[in-house]
Amino acid sequence: MAKLQVAIDLLRIEDAIALATKVSPYIDIIELGTPLIKSEGLSGIRKMKDAFPDKLVLADLKTADAGELEADMAFGAGADYITVLGATGDATIAGAVKSAKAHGKGIVVDTIGVKDRVKRAQEAIALGAEFVELHAGLDEQAEEGYSIQVLIDEAARAGVPVSIAGGVNLGSITAVKQSGVTVAVAGAAIYGAEDPTQAAKELKELLEA
Ligand SMILES: O=C(CO)[C@H](O)[C@H](O)COP(=O)(O)O
């Protein structure tokens, strides 16, 4: 069964925890988005984990260098997963994986900006990542002609554990699920919904259908 991850792209940890409180019954992984971490720092990760000790907490660090050090910092603050950029070198991914193994946690490699996402996903799993995020970021989503279908097609042929992020919503989540993903990531479809609790509930139901 695929997991549901909420990407919280808010700027204040109080707002993020309030949102997580509303949606957590339907969520497997709570993601602190990159802007939230830049705004609140490592203490934001600690506050979220303290508020939800039984949930998996993902810190979307998008680490580009010093993989082992940045992973140590976030795992020390309570993260269960961190993201490392697939666009960076293998040594950075390997360093973060070393830290994850030492802490009993996991690395997620984010393919944002990577030309051949499927090839890089396979390489990242070989390096020890737990799963790879096939990701079209907010800027790519805003480009004319963007369709999540590209990610869905890539997930179906990846042959390794992947998540999809970039426009997962009530209209797309069934196709996302059918592509065989390990995790479906929904940000705006939840935090931007009029009723985030209902949105999370419906997304979870479609994922489990
Ligand atoms: O990591 C991100 C941006 O870099 C977003 O959290 C991720 O893309 C979620 O997107 P959406 O709001 O479309 O679900």
PDB file of C-alpha atoms and ligand atoms in Angstrom:
ATOM      1  CA  MET A   1       0.000   0.000   0.000  1.00  0.00           C
ATOM      2  CA  ALA A   2       1.468   3.362  -0.998  1.00  0.00           C
ATOM      3  CA  LYS A   3       2.049   5.878   1.789  1.00  0.00           C
ATOM      4  CA  LEU A   4       0.656   9.421   1.757  1.00  0.00           C
ATOM      5  CA  GLN A   5       3.128  12.234   2.447  1.00  0.00           C
ATOM      6  CA  VAL A   6       1.970  15.779   3.113  1.00  0.00           C
ATOM      7  CA  ALA A   7       4.455  18.425   1.930  1.00  0.00           C
ATOM      8  CA  ILE A   8       4.012  21.423   4.219  1.00  0.00           C
ATOM      9  CA  ASP A   9       5.219  24.482   2.319  1.00  0.00           C
ATOM     10  CA  LEU A  10       4.233  26.999   5.000  1.00  0.00           C
ATOM     11  CA  LEU A  11       6.687  29.334   6.695  1.00  0.00           C
ATOM     12  CA  ARG A  12       5.872  29.146  10.400  1.00  0.00           C
ATOM     13  CA  ILE A  13       6.231  25.975  12.453  1.00  0.00           C
ATOM     14  CA  GLU A  14       3.142  26.849  14.498  1.00  0.00           C
ATOM     15  CA  ASP A  15       1.067  26.896  11.291  1.00  0.00           C
ATOM     16  CA  ALA A  16       2.726  23.690  10.083  1.00  0.00           C
ATOM     17  CA  ILE A  17       1.962  21.854  13.332  1.00  0.00           C
ATOM     18  CA  ALA A  18      -1.616  23.159  13.278  1.00  0.00           C
ATOM     19  CA  LEU A  19      -2.041  21.799   9.739  1.00  0.00           C
ATOM     20  CA  ALA A  20      -0.410  18.478  10.625  1.00  0.00           C
ATOM     21  CA  THR A  21      -2.755  18.176  13.604  1.00  0.00           C
ATOM     22  CA  LYS A  22      -5.748  18.457  11.260  1.00  0.00           C
ATOM     23  CA  VAL A  23      -4.532  15.959   8.678  1.00  0.00           C
ATOM     24  CA  SER A  24      -2.346  13.497  10.605  1.00  0.00           C
ATOM     25  CA  PRO A  25      -4.989  10.728  10.872  1.00  0.00           C
ATOM     26  CA  TYR A  26      -4.695  10.287   7.094  1.00  0.00           C
ATOM     27  CA  ILE A  27      -0.969  10.925   6.711  1.00  0.00           C
ATOM     28  CA  ASP A  28       1.977   8.519   6.913  1.00  0.00           C
ATOM     29  CA  ILE A  29       4.857  10.967   6.372  1.00  0.00           C
ATOM     30  CA  ILE A  30       4.889  14.608   7.485  1.00  0.00           C
ATOM     31  CA  GLU A  31       7.257  16.649   5.312  1.00  0.00           C
ATOM     32  CA  LEU A  32       8.723  19.941   6.431  1.00  0.00           C
ATOM     33  CA  GLY A  33       9.136  21.730   3.086  1.00  0.00           C
ATOM     34  CA  THR A  34      12.384  23.447   2.165  1.00  0.00           C
ATOM     35  CA  PRO A  35      11.040  26.993   2.768  1.00  0.00           C
ATOM     36  CA  LEU A  36       9.801  25.938   6.216  1.00  0.00           C
ATOM     37  CA  ILE A  37      13.217  24.549   7.155  1.00  0.00           C
ATOM     38  CA  LYS A  38      14.944  27.686   5.847  1.00  0.00           C
ATOM     39  CA  SER A  39      12.556  29.741   7.933  1.00  0.00           C
ATOM     40  CA  GLU A  40      12.602  27.704  11.146  1.00  0.00           C
ATOM     41  CA  GLY A  41      15.897  25.780  11.048  1.00  0.00           C
ATOM     42  CA  LEU A  42      16.612  22.511  12.799  1.00  0.00           C
ATOM     43  CA  SER A  43      14.432  23.489  15.757  1.00  0.00           C
ATOM     44  CA  GLY A  44      11.416  23.269  13.437  1.00  0.00           C
ATOM     45  CA  ILE A  45      12.241  19.614  12.772  1.00  0.00           C
ATOM     46  CA  ARG A  46      12.545  18.972  16.525  1.00  0.00           C
ATOM     47  CA  LYS A  47       9.222  20.692  17.251  1.00  0.00           C
ATOM     48  CA  MET A  48       7.412  18.669  14.576  1.00  0.00           C
ATOM     49  CA  LYS A  49       8.852  15.341  15.753  1.00  0.00           C
ATOM     50  CA  ASP A  50       8.032  16.187  19.369  1.00  0.00           C
ATOM     51  CA  ALA A  51       4.443  16.953  18.318  1.00  0.00           C
ATOM     52  CA  PHE A  52       4.140  13.746  16.242  1.00  0.00           C
ATOM     53  CA  PRO A  53       6.485  11.128  17.720  1.00  0.00           C
ATOM     54  CA  ASP A  54       4.570   8.279  16.068  1.00  0.00           C
ATOM     55  CA  LYS A  55       4.681   9.725  12.536  1.00  0.00           C
ATOM     56  CA  LEU A  56       7.536   9.608  10.068  1.00  0.00           C
ATOM     57  CA  VAL A  57       8.977  13.118   9.687  1.00  0.00           C
ATOM     58  CA  LEU A  58      10.766  14.050   6.467  1.00  0.00           C
ATOM     59  CA  ALA A  59      13.009  17.099   6.335  1.00  0.00           C
ATOM     60  CA  ASP A  60      13.143  18.341   2.738  1.00  0.00           C
ATOM     61  CA  LEU A  61      16.701  19.645   3.047  1.00  0.00           C
ATOM     62  CA  LYS A  62      17.505  19.218  -0.673  1.00  0.00           C
ATOM     63  CA  THR A  63      21.109  18.709   0.391  1.00  0.00           C
ATOM     64  CA  ALA A  64      23.628  19.530  -2.348  1.00  0.00           C
ATOM     65  CA  ASP A  65      26.936  19.025  -0.513  1.00  0.00           C
ATOM     66  CA  ALA A  66      28.303  17.765   2.813  1.00  0.00           C
ATOM     67  CA  GLY A  67      25.781  14.949   2.753  1.00  0.00           C
ATOM     68  CA  GLU A  68      26.928  13.182   5.898  1.00  0.00           C
ATOM     69  CA  LEU A  69      27.105  16.375   7.973  1.00  0.00           C
ATOM     70  CA  GLU A  70      23.711  17.734   6.910  1.00  0.00           C
ATOM     71  CA  ALA A  71      22.091  14.344   7.394  1.00  0.00           C
ATOM     72  CA  ASP A  72      23.655  14.049  10.875  1.00  0.00           C
ATOM     73  CA  MET A  73      22.248  17.466  11.769  1.00  0.00           C
ATOM     74  CA  ALA A  74      18.691  16.668  10.662  1.00  0.00           C
ATOM     75  CA  PHE A  75      18.615  13.125  12.066  1.00  0.00           C
ATOM     76  CA  GLY A  76      19.950  14.517  15.335  1.00  0.00           C
ATOM     77  CA  ALA A  77      17.000  16.937  15.339  1.00  0.00           C
ATOM     78  CA  GLY A  78      14.498  14.099  14.961  1.00  0.00           C
ATOM     79  CA  ALA A  79      14.022  13.616  11.202  1.00  0.00           C
ATOM     80  CA  ASP A  80      13.273  10.101   9.976  1.00  0.00           C
ATOM     81  CA  TYR A  81      14.083  10.977   6.362  1.00  0.00           C
ATOM     82  CA  ILE A  82      16.006  13.751   4.652  1.00  0.00           C
ATOM     83  CA  THR A  83      16.193  14.610   0.969  1.00  0.00           C
ATOM     84  CA  VAL A  84      19.434  14.870  -0.983  1.00  0.00           C
ATOM     85  CA  LEU A  85      19.529  16.260  -4.518  1.00  0.00           C
ATOM     86  CA  GLY A  86      19.969  13.683  -7.255  1.00  0.00           C
ATOM     87  CA  ALA A  87      21.686  16.404  -9.287  1.00  0.00           C
ATOM     88  CA  THR A  88      24.591  16.376  -6.876  1.00  0.00           C
ATOM     89  CA  GLY A  89      27.529  13.956  -6.886  1.00  0.00           C
ATOM     90  CA  ASP A  90      27.412  10.333  -5.804  1.00  0.00           C
ATOM     91  CA  ALA A  91      29.728  11.127  -2.876  1.00  0.00           C
ATOM     92  CA  THR A  92      27.135  13.457  -1.342  1.00  0.00           C
ATOM     93  CA  ILE A  93      24.424  10.799  -1.588  1.00  0.00           C
ATOM     94  CA  ALA A  94      26.792   8.139  -0.224  1.00  0.00           C
ATOM     95  CA  GLY A  95      27.754  10.389   2.718  1.00  0.00           C
ATOM     96  CA  ALA A  96      24.099  10.965   3.601  1.00  0.00           C
ATOM     97  CA  VAL A  97      23.414   7.223   3.324  1.00  0.00           C
ATOM     98  CA  LYS A  98      26.309   6.570   5.726  1.00  0.00           C
ATOM     99  CA  SER A  99      24.682   8.921   8.255  1.00  0.00           C
ATOM    100  CA  ALA A 100      21.238   7.345   7.727  1.00  0.00           C
ATOM    101  CA  LYS A 101      22.655   3.893   8.436  1.00  0.00           C
ATOM    102  CA  ALA A 102      24.323   5.150  11.616  1.00  0.00           C
ATOM    103  CA  HIS A 103      21.045   6.670  12.828  1.00  0.00           C
ATOM    104  CA  GLY A 104      18.730   3.892  11.610  1.00  0.00           C
ATOM    105  CA  LYS A 105      16.981   6.417   9.306  1.00  0.00           C
ATOM    106  CA  GLY A 106      16.542   6.878   5.547  1.00  0.00           C
ATOM    107  CA  ILE A 107      17.638   8.990   2.596  1.00  0.00           C
ATOM    108  CA  VAL A 108      15.280  10.132  -0.129  1.00  0.00           C
ATOM    109  CA  VAL A 109      16.911  11.364  -3.327  1.00  0.00           C
ATOM    110  CA  ASP A 110      15.063  14.243  -5.007  1.00  0.00           C
ATOM    111  CA  THR A 111      15.349  14.313  -8.805  1.00  0.00           C
ATOM    112  CA  ILE A 112      14.344  17.960  -9.183  1.00  0.00           C
ATOM    113  CA  GLY A 113      16.307  19.429 -12.111  1.00  0.00           C
ATOM    114  CA  VAL A 114      17.652  16.036 -13.238  1.00  0.00           C
ATOM    115  CA  LYS A 115      17.302  15.381 -16.982  1.00  0.00           C
ATOM    116  CA  ASP A 116      17.038  11.582 -16.869  1.00  0.00           C
ATOM    117  CA  ARG A 117      15.092  10.991 -13.655  1.00  0.00           C
ATOM    118  CA  VAL A 118      14.673   7.236 -14.154  1.00  0.00           C
ATOM    119  CA  LYS A 119      18.398   6.578 -14.677  1.00  0.00           C
ATOM    120  CA  ARG A 120      19.323   8.737 -11.686  1.00  0.00           C
ATOM    121  CA  ALA A 121      16.674   7.016  -9.561  1.00  0.00           C
ATOM    122  CA  GLN A 122      18.217   3.632 -10.318  1.00  0.00           C
ATOM    123  CA  GLU A 123      21.700   4.967  -9.489  1.00  0.00           C
ATOM    124  CA  ALA A 124      20.477   6.527  -6.230  1.00  0.00           C
ATOM    125  CA  ILE A 125      18.894   3.286  -5.044  1.00  0.00           C
ATOM    126  CA  ALA A 126      22.149   1.469  -5.846  1.00  0.00           C
ATOM    127  CA  LEU A 127      23.902   4.041  -3.627  1.00  0.00           C
ATOM    128  CA  GLY A 128      21.582   3.146  -0.746  1.00  0.00           C
ATOM    129  CA  ALA A 129      18.701   5.628  -0.917  1.00  0.00           C
ATOM    130  CA  GLU A 130      15.460   4.243   0.526  1.00  0.00           C
ATOM    131  CA  PHE A 131      13.347   5.711  -2.259  1.00  0.00           C
ATOM    132  CA  VAL A 132      13.647   8.375  -4.921  1.00  0.00           C
ATOM    133  CA  GLU A 133      11.325  11.314  -5.417  1.00  0.00           C
ATOM    134  CA  LEU A 134      10.358  11.812  -9.059  1.00  0.00           C
ATOM    135  CA  HIS A 135       9.778  15.511  -8.661  1.00  0.00           C
ATOM    136  CA  ALA A 136       8.647  18.454 -10.723  1.00  0.00           C
ATOM    137  CA  GLY A 137       9.186  21.443  -8.450  1.00  0.00           C
ATOM    138  CA  LEU A 138       6.905  24.443  -8.098  1.00  0.00           C
ATOM    139  CA  ASP A 139       8.730  26.364 -10.846  1.00  0.00           C
ATOM    140  CA  GLU A 140       8.594  23.452 -13.307  1.00  0.00           C
ATOM    141  CA  GLN A 141       4.907  22.974 -12.532  1.00  0.00           C
ATOM    142  CA  ALA A 142       4.318  26.622 -13.421  1.00  0.00           C
ATOM    143  CA  GLU A 143       5.830  26.132 -16.891  1.00  0.00           C
ATOM    144  CA  GLU A 144       3.397  26.008 -19.793  1.00  0.00           C
ATOM    145  CA  GLY A 145       2.379  22.487 -20.770  1.00  0.00           C
ATOM    146  CA  TYR A 146       3.479  20.797 -17.532  1.00  0.00           C
ATOM    147  CA  SER A 147       1.687  17.534 -16.840  1.00  0.00           C
ATOM    148  CA  ILE A 148       2.193  15.128 -13.959  1.00  0.00           C
ATOM    149  CA  GLN A 149       1.713  12.343 -16.513  1.00  0.00           C
ATOM    150  CA  VAL A 150       5.440  12.547 -17.286  1.00  0.00           C
ATOM    151  CA  LEU A 151       6.238  11.542 -13.693  1.00  0.00           C
ATOM    152  CA  ILE A 152       3.561   8.841 -13.695  1.00  0.00           C
ATOM    153  CA  ASP A 153       5.064   7.276 -16.834  1.00  0.00           C
ATOM    154  CA  GLU A 154       8.553   7.441 -15.314  1.00  0.00           C
ATOM    155  CA  ALA A 155       7.381   5.805 -12.078  1.00  0.00           C
ATOM    156  CA  ALA A 156       5.830   2.934 -14.018  1.00  0.00           C
ATOM    157  CA  ARG A 157       9.139   2.108 -15.713  1.00  0.00           C
ATOM    158  CA  ALA A 158      11.587   3.011 -12.916  1.00  0.00           C
ATOM    159  CA  GLY A 159      11.741  -0.484 -11.413  1.00  0.00           C
ATOM    160  CA  VAL A 160      12.934   0.952  -8.083  1.00  0.00           C
ATOM    161  CA  PRO A 161      11.042   2.459  -5.098  1.00  0.00           C
ATOM    162  CA  VAL A 162       9.873   5.976  -5.977  1.00  0.00           C
ATOM    163  CA  SER A 163       7.571   8.733  -4.837  1.00  0.00           C
ATOM    164  CA  ILE A 164       5.907  11.311  -7.068  1.00  0.00           C
ATOM    165  CA  ALA A 165       5.747  15.001  -6.151  1.00  0.00           C
ATOM    166  CA  GLY A 166       4.514  17.865  -8.269  1.00  0.00           C
ATOM    167  CA  GLY A 167       0.802  18.229  -8.723  1.00  0.00           C
ATOM    168  CA  VAL A 168      -0.540  15.211  -6.844  1.00  0.00           C
ATOM    169  CA  ASN A 169      -4.197  15.973  -6.150  1.00  0.00           C
ATOM    170  CA  LEU A 170      -7.631  14.336  -6.118  1.00  0.00           C
ATOM    171  CA  GLY A 171      -7.646  14.220  -9.919  1.00  0.00           C
ATOM    172  CA  SER A 172      -4.245  12.595 -10.324  1.00  0.00           C
ATOM    173  CA  ILE A 173      -3.723  10.391  -7.267  1.00  0.00           C
ATOM    174  CA  THR A 174      -5.372   7.277  -8.714  1.00  0.00           C
ATOM    175  CA  ALA A 175      -3.026   7.303 -11.706  1.00  0.00           C
ATOM    176  CA  VAL A 176      -0.124   8.018  -9.354  1.00  0.00           C
ATOM    177  CA  LYS A 177      -1.081   4.979  -7.282  1.00  0.00           C
ATOM    178  CA  GLN A 178      -1.487   2.773 -10.362  1.00  0.00           C
ATOM    179  CA  SER A 179       2.045   3.644 -11.455  1.00  0.00           C
ATOM    180  CA  GLY A 180       3.282   1.624  -8.473  1.00  0.00           C
ATOM    181  CA  VAL A 181       4.743   4.383  -6.305  1.00  0.00           C
ATOM    182  CA  THR A 182       5.932   3.724  -2.764  1.00  0.00           C
ATOM    183  CA  VAL A 183       4.817   7.196  -1.636  1.00  0.00           C
ATOM    184  CA  ALA A 184       2.499   9.872  -3.060  1.00  0.00           C
ATOM    185  CA  VAL A 185       3.432  13.425  -2.038  1.00  0.00           C
ATOM    186  CA  ALA A 186       0.710  16.071  -1.841  1.00  0.00           C
ATOM    187  CA  GLY A 187       1.425  19.659  -0.879  1.00  0.00           C
ATOM    188  CA  ALA A 188      -0.896  22.369  -2.197  1.00  0.00           C
ATOM    189  CA  ALA A 189      -3.721  19.847  -2.643  1.00  0.00           C
ATOM    190  CA  ILE A 190      -3.796  19.616   1.167  1.00  0.00           C
ATOM    191  CA  TYR A 191      -2.394  22.848   2.666  1.00  0.00           C
ATOM    192  CA  GLY A 192      -4.138  24.940  -0.009  1.00  0.00           C
ATOM    193  CA  ALA A 193      -7.504  23.177   0.317  1.00  0.00           C
ATOM    194  CA  GLU A 194     -10.492  24.896   1.851  1.00  0.00           C
ATOM    195  CA  ASP A 195     -10.825  21.880   4.164  1.00  0.00           C
ATOM    196  CA  PRO A 196      -7.388  20.239   4.509  1.00  0.00           C
ATOM    197  CA  THR A 197      -8.716  17.428   6.707  1.00  0.00           C
ATOM    198  CA  GLN A 198     -11.295  16.424   4.100  1.00  0.00           C
ATOM    199  CA  ALA A 199      -8.730  16.710   1.297  1.00  0.00           C
ATOM    200  CA  ALA A 200      -6.274  14.452   3.150  1.00  0.00           C
ATOM    201  CA  LYS A 201      -9.037  11.974   3.940  1.00  0.00           C
ATOM    202  CA  GLU A 202     -10.140  11.751   0.300  1.00  0.00           C
ATOM    203  CA  LEU A 203      -6.563  11.434  -0.969  1.00  0.00           C
ATOM    204  CA  LYS A 204      -5.923   8.620   1.508  1.00  0.00           C
ATOM    205  CA  GLU A 205      -9.145   6.841   0.524  1.00  0.00           C
ATOM    206  CA  LEU A 206      -8.231   6.990  -3.173  1.00  0.00           C
ATOM    207  CA  LEU A 207      -4.755   5.691  -2.393  1.00  0.00           C
ATOM    208  CA  GLU A 208      -6.231   2.759  -0.478  1.00  0.00           C
ATOM    209  CA  ALA A 209      -9.083   2.035  -2.924  1.00  0.00           C
TER     210      ALA A 209
HETATM  211  O1  LIG B   1       9.216  20.104  -2.712  1.00  0.00           O
HETATM  212  C1  LIG B   1       8.458  20.913  -3.192  1.00  0.00           C
HETATM  213  C2  LIG B   1       8.923  22.061  -3.977  1.00  0.00           C
HETATM  214  O2  LIG B   1      10.299  22.008  -4.160  1.00  0.00           O
HETATM  215  C3  LIG B   1       6.982  20.750  -2.986  1.00  0.00           C
HETATM  216  O3  LIG B   1       6.732  20.516  -1.641  1.00  0.00           O
HETATM  217  C4  LIG B   1       6.459  19.604  -3.801  1.00  0.00           C
HETATM  218  O4  LIG B   1       6.739  19.872  -5.148  1.00  0.00           O
HETATM  219  C5  LIG B   1       4.939  19.428  -3.588  1.00  0.00           C
HETATM  220  O5  LIG B   1       4.269  19.967  -4.652  1.00  0.00           O
HETATM  221  P1  LIG B   1       2.693  20.182  -4.710  1.00  0.00           P
HETATM  222  O6  LIG B   1       2.369  21.386  -3.848  1.00  0.00           O
HETATM  223  O7  LIG B   1       2.409  20.416  -6.161  1.00  0.00           O
HETATM  224  O8  LIG B   1       2.031  18.932  -4.208  1.00  0.00           O
END
